[in-house]
Short mmCIF file of C-alpha atoms in Angstrom, two decimals:
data_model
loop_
_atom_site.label_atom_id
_atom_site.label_comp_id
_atom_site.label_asym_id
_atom_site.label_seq_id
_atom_site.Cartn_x
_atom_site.Cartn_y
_atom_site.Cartn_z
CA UNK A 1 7.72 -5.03 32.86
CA UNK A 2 9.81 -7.59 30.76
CA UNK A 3 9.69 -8.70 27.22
CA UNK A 4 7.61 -11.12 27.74
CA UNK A 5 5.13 -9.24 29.70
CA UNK A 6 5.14 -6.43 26.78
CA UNK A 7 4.99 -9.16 24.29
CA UNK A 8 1.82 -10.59 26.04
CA UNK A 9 0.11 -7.80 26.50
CA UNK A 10 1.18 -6.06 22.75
CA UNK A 11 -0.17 -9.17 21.43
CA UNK A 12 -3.76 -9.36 23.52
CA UNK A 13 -4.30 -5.55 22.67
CA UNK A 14 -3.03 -6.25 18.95
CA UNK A 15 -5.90 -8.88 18.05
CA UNK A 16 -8.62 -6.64 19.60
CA UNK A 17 -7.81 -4.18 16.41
CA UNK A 18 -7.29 -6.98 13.94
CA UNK A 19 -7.74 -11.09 13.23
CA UNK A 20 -4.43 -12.51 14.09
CA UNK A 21 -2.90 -15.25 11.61
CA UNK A 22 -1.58 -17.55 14.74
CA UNK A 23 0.69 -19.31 12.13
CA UNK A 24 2.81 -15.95 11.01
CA UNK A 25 2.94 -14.92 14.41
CA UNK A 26 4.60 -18.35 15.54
CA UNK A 27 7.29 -17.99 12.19
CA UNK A 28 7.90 -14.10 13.31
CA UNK A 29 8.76 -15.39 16.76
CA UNK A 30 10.91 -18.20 15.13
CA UNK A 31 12.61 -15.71 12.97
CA UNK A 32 13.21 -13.20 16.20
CA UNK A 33 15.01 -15.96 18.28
CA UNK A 34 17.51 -16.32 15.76
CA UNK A 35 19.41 -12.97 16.25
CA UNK A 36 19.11 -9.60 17.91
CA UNK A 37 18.55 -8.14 14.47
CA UNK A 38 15.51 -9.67 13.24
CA UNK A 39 14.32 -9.31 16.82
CA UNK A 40 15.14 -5.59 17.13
CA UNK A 41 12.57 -5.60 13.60
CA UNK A 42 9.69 -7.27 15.67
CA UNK A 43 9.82 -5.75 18.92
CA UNK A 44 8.66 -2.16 18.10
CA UNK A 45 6.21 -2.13 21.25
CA UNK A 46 9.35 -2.92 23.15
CA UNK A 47 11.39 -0.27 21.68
CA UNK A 48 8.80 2.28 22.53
CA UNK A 49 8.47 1.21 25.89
CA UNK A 50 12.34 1.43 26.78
CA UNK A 51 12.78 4.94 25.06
CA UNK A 52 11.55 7.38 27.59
CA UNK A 53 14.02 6.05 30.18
CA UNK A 54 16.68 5.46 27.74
CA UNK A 55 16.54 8.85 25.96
CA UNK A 56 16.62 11.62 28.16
CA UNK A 57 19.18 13.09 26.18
CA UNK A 58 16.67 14.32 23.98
CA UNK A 59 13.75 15.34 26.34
CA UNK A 60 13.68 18.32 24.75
CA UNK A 61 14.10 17.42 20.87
CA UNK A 62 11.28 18.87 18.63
CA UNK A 63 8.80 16.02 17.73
CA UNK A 64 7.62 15.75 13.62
CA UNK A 65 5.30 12.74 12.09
CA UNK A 66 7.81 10.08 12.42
CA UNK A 67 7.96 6.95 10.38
CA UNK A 68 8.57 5.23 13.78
CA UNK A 69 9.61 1.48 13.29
CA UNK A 70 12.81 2.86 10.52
CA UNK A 71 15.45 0.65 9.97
CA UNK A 72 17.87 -0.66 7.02
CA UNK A 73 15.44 -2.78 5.64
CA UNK A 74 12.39 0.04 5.86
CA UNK A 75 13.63 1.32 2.12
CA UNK A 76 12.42 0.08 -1.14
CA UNK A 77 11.69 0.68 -4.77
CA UNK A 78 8.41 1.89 -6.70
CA UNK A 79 7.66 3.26 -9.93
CA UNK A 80 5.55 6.95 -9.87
CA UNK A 81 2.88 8.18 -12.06
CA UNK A 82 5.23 9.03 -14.69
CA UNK A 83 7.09 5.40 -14.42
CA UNK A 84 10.24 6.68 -13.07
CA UNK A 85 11.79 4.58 -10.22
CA UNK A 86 11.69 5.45 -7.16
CA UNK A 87 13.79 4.72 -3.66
CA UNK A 88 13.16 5.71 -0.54
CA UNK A 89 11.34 4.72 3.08
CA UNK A 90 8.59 2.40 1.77
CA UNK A 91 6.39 1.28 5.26
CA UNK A 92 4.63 3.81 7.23
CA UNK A 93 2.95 1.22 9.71
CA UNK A 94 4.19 2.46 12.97
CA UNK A 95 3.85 6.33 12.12
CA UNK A 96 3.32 9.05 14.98
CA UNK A 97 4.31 11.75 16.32
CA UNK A 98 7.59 11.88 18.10
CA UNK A 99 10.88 13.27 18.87
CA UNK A 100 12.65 14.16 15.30
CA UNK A 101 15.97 12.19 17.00
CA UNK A 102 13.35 8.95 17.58
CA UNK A 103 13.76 7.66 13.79
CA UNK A 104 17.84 8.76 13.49
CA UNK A 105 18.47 6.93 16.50
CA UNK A 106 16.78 3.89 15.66
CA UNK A 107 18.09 4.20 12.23
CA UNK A 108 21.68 3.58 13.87
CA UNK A 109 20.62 1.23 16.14
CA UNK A 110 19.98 -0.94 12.87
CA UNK A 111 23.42 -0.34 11.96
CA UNK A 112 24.82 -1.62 14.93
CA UNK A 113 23.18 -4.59 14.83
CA UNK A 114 23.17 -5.33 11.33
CA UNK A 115 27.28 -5.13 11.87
CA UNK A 116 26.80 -7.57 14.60
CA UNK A 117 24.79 -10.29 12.05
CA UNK A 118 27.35 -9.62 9.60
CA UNK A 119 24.92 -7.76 7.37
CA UNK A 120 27.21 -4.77 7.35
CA UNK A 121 30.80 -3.39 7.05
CA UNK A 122 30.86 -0.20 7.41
CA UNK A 123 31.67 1.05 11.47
CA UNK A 124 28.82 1.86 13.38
CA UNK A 125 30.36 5.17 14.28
CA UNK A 126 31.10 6.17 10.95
CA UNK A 127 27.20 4.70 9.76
CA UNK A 128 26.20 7.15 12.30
CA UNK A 129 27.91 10.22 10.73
CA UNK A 130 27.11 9.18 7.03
CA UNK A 131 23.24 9.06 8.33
CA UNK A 132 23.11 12.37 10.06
CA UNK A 133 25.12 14.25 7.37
CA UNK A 134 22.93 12.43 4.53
CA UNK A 135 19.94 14.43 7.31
CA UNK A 136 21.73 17.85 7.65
CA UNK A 137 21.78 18.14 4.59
CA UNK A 138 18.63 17.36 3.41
CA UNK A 139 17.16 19.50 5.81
CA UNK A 140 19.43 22.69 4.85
CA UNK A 141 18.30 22.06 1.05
CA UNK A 142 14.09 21.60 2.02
CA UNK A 143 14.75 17.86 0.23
CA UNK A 144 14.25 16.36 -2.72
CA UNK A 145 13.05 12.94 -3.52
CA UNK A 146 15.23 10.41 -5.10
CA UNK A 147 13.93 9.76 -8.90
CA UNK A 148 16.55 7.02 -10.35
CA UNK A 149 16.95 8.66 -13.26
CA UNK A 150 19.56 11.13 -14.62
CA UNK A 151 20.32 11.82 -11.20
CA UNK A 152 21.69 9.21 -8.37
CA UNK A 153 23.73 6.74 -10.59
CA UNK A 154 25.31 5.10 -7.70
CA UNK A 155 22.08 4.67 -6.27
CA UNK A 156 20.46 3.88 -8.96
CA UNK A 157 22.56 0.89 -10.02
CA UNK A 158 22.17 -0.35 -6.38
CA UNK A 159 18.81 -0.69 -6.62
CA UNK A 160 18.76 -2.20 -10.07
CA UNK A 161 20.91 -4.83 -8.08
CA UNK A 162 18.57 -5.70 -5.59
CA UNK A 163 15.12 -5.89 -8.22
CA UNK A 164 13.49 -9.34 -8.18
CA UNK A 165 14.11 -11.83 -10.81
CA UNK A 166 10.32 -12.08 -12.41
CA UNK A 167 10.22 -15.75 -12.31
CA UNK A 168 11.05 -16.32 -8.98
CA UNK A 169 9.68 -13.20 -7.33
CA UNK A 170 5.92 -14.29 -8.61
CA UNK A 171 6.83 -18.21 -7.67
CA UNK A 172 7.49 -16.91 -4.08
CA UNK A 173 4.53 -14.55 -4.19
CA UNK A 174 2.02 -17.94 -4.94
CA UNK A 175 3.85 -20.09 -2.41
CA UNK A 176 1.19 -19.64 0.34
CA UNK A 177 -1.98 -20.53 -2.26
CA UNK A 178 -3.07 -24.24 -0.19
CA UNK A 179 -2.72 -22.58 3.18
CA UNK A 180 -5.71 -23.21 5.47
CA UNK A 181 -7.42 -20.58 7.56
CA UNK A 182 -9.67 -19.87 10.63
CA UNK A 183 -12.88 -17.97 10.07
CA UNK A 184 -11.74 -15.04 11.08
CA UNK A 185 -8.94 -14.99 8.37
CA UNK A 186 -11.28 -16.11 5.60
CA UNK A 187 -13.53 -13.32 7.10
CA UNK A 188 -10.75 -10.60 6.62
CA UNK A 189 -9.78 -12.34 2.93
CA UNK A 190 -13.50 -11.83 1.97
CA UNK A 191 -12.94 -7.93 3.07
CA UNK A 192 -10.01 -7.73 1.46
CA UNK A 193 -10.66 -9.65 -1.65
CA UNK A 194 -13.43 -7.53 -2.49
CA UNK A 195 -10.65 -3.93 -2.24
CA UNK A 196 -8.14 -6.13 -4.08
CA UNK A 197 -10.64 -7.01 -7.01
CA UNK A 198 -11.59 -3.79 -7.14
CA UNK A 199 -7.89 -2.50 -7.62
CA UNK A 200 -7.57 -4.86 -10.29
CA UNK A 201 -10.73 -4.35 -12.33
CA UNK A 202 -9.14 -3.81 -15.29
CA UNK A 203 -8.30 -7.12 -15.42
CA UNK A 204 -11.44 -9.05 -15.21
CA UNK A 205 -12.84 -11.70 -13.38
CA UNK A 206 -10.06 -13.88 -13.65
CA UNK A 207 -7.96 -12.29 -10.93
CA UNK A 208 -6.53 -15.26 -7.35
CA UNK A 209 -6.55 -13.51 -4.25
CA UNK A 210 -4.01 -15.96 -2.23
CA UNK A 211 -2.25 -15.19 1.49
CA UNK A 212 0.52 -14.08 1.62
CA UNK A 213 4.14 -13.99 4.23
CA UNK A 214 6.22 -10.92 4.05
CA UNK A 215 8.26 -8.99 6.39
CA UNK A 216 8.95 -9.36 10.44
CA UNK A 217 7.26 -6.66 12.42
CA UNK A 218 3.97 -7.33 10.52
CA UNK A 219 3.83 -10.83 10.48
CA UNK A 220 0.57 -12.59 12.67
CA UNK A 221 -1.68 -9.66 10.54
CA UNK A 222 -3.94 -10.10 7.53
CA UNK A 223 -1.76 -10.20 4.45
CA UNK A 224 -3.95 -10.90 0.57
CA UNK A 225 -1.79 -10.76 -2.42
CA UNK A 226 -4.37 -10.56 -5.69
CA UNK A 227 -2.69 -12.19 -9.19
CA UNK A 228 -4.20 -11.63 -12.57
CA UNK A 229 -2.84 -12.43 -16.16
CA UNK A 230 -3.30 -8.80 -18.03
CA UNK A 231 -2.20 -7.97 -21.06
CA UNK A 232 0.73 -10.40 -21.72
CA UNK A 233 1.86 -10.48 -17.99
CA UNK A 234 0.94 -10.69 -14.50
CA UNK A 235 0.05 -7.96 -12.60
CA UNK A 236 -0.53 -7.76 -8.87
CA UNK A 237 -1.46 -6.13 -5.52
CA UNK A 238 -1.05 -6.84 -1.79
CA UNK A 239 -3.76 -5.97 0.76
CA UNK A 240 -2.52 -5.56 4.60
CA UNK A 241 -4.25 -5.17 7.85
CA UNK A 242 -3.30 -1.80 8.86
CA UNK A 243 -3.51 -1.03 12.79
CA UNK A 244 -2.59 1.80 14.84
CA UNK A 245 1.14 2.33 15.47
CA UNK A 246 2.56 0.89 19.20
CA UNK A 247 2.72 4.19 20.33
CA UNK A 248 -1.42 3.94 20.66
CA UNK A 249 -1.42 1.09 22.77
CA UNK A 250 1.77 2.32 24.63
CA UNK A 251 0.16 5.72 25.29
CA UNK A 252 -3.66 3.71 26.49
CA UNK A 253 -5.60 6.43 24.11
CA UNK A 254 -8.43 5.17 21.75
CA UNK A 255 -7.46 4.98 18.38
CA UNK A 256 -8.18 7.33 15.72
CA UNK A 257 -10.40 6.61 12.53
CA UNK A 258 -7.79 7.78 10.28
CA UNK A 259 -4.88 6.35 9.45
CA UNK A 260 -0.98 8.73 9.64
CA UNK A 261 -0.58 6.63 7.45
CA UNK A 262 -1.83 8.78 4.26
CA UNK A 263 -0.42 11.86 5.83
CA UNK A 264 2.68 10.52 5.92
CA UNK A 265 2.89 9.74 2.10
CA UNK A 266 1.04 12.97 1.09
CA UNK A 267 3.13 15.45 2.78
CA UNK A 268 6.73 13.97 2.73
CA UNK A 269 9.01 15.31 0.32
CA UNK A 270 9.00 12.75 -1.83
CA UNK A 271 6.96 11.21 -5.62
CA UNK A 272 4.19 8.80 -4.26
CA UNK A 273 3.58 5.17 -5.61
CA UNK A 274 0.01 6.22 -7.55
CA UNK A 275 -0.86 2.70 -6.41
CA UNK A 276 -0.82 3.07 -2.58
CA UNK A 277 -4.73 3.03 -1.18
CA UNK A 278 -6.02 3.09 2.47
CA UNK A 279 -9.03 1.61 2.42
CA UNK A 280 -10.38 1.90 6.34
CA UNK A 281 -7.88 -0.40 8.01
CA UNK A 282 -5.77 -1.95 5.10
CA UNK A 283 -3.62 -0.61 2.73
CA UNK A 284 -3.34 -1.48 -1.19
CA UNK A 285 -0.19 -1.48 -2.81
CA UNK A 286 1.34 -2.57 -6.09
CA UNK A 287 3.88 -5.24 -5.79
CA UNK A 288 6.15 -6.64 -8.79
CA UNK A 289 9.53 -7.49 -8.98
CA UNK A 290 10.84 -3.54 -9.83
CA UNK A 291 9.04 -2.60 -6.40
CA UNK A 292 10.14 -4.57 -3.59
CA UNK A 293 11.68 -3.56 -0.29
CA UNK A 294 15.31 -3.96 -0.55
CA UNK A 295 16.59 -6.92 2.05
CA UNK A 296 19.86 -5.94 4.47
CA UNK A 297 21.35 -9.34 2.37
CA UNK A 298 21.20 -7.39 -0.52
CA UNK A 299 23.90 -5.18 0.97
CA UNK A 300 26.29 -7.71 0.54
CA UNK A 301 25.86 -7.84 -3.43
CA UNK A 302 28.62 -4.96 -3.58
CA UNK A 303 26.38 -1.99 -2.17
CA UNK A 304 28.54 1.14 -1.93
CA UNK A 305 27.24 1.31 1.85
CA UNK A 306 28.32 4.46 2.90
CA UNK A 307 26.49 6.49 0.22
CA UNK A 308 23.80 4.18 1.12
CA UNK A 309 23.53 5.09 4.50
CA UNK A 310 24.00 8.77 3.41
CA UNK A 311 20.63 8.57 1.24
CA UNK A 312 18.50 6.94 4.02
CA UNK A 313 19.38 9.68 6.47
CA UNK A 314 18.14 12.40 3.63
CA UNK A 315 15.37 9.89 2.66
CA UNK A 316 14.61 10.28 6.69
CA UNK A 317 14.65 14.14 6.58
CA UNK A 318 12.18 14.24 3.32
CA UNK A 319 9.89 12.85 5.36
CA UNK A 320 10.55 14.31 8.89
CA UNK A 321 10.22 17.84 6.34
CA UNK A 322 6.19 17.00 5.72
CA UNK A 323 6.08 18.53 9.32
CA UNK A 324 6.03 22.02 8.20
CA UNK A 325 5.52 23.63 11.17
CA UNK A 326 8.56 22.10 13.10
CA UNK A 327 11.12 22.46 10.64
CA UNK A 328 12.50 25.74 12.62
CA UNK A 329 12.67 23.89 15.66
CA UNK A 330 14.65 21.02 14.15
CA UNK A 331 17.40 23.32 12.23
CA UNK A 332 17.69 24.85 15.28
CA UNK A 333 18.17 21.51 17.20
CA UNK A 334 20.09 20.03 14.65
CA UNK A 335 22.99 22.89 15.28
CA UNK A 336 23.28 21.56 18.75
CA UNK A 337 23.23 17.98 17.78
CA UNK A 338 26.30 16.33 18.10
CA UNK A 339 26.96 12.80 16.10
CA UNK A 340 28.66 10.93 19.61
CA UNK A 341 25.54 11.78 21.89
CA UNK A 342 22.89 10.25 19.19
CA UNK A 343 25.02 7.39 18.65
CA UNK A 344 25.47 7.10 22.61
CA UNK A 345 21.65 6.93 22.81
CA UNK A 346 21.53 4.40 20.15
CA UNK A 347 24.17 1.92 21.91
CA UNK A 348 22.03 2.15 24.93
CA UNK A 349 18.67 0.62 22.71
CA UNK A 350 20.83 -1.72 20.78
CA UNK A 351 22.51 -2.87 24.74
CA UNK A 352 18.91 -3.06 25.90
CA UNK A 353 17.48 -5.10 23.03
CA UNK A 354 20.22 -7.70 23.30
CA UNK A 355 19.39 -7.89 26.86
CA UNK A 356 15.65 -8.56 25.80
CA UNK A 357 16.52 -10.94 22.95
CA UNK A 358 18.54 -13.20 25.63
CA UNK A 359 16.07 -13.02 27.50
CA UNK A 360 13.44 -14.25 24.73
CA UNK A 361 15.77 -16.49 23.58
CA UNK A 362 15.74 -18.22 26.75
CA UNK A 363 11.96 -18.65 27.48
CA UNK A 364 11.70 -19.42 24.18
CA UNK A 365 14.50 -22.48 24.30
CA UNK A 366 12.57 -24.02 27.03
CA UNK A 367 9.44 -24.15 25.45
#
């Protein structure tokens, strides 16, 4: 089966689960023809499909709750219950069960091609190492979340960095209020205006519930962004279609009423955004400008990359940790891991993907 085939077929099985917004699913192809990377970011199906054949290095790795589609741009900020901020893996939408080596080797495979888009400096091979020592180590110490407080300077000035200016971040937020919609968008607004209004009662009745664009791999599903003036400022959450992960229609099983998604959150090592809801199939956040997911552009605004890459791969282990009954098996895999054989694996996706993405690329330019 080819890309396209996958891409047909991901797509038909996709909108039996949710409406599909034809016009982000057009811009999210747009946006994957214009480099491997951003195409590497929508194609999770494809990914999935291509590792059995391409892994068999790690037949025998011991499988955890994965976050599943992790790359560079899969970490973000939030504040917790007690206001602190808060970095760390911020999109659980893909999550299942899989090989422990599944999320460190896609993890590098976003290296490598954020390198190749210029995104990056730092070597590949030496991305690779910073990851899986940032993991070892993690692991060894049971984890710990990262709280940008007294601890974490380095990273905590990063993200400071990278935070939305207010003005801007609530004019791009609003930029999508005179879109037009089919009936079964409006239909999945009036579901999820109803959750949003709800999240926001404190604030009245005076509260917009607008579409809204955000991210790659998501983009063609419901997205609501609520807005309400509270208290001397604007407030705001974001209601998203939530679907099972690619692995589910990979594997042909029926999906399950409950979302990983909760699991994931609850059981990581890690302090929770207090704000995060799953209400059936869509999730409720908070969005403002201190919690935003932090864009691989950002990591040209003087980023200290390889301690960077270093906290990702012990973000990766917090949550890889909420498995509690494999964490033997992976210390005991780990010890046998070696840094060349993962990154090996990961070439062979990134080689595979840019095979794909030429091969999009050229449908797609006949059009």
């Amino acid at each position: 089966m080819n890309i396209l085939e996958a891409t047909e077929r991901y797509e038909r099985w996709l909108s039996k689960q949710t409406a599909i917004v034809a016009k982000d699913l057009r811009k999210k192809k747009e946006k994957m023809a214009q480099h491997p990377f951003p195409f590497f970011r929508g194609t999770f199906y494809r990914w999935v499909q291509l590792w059995p054949q391409l892994s068999t290095d790690f037949s025998e790795a011991p499988s955890v709750r994965c976050v599943g589609d992790l790359h560079l741009e899969n970490f973000g900020t939030w504040r917790d219950a007690e206001g602190r901020l808060i970095w760390g893996v911020n999109d659980f939408d893909e999550a299942y069960r899989l090989p422990y080596v599944f999320d460190l080797v896609r993890l590098v495979a976003s290296i490598i091609l954020a390198r190749q888009a210029n995104i990056l400096t730092v070597d590949p091979v030496a991305g690779c190492e910073r990851i899986l020592s940032g993991y070892r180590e993690s692991f060894a110490a049971s984890g710990k979340p990262f709280v940008l407080a007294e601890a974490h300077p380095e990273l905590r000035e990063m993200a400071l960095k990278s935070l939305a200016n207010p003005i801007t971040f609530w004019q791009k937020v609003e930029e999508e209020k005179n879109r037009k919609e089919s009936t079964d968008i409006s239909n999945a607004r009036k579901r999820a205006s109803k959750i949003l209004k709800q999240s926001l009662s404190m604030a009245g009745p005076a509260v917009k519930v607008l579409p809204r664009v955000a991210g790659v791999g998501s983009l063609g599903r419901p997205r609501f962004v609520a807005i309400a003036e509270w208290n001397g400022g604007r407030i705001a959450r974001e209601a998203k279609a939530l679907v099972p992960s690619a692995c589910v229609w990979l594997a042909g099983i029926k999906p399950q009423p409950e979302s990983l998604y909760e699991t994931m959150v609850n059981r990581a090592v890690r302090m929770p955004d207090p704000f995060v809801e799953i209400h059936k199939r869509w999730i409720v956040r908070r969005i403002a400008p201190d919690c935003v997911r932090i864009e691989a552009g950002g990591f040209q605004n003087g980023l200290d990359e390889p301690l960077l890459l270093n906290a990702m791969g012990w973000e990766t282990a917090n949550i890889h940790l909420g498995t509690l009954k494999s964490r033997q098996a992976v210390t005991h895999h780990l010890k046998k891991l070696q840094d060349d054989s993962l990154f090996a694996v990961a070439e062979r996706m990134v080689e595979a993907t840019v095979r794909d993405w030429e091969e999009f690329t050229a449908i797609k330019g006949r059009d």
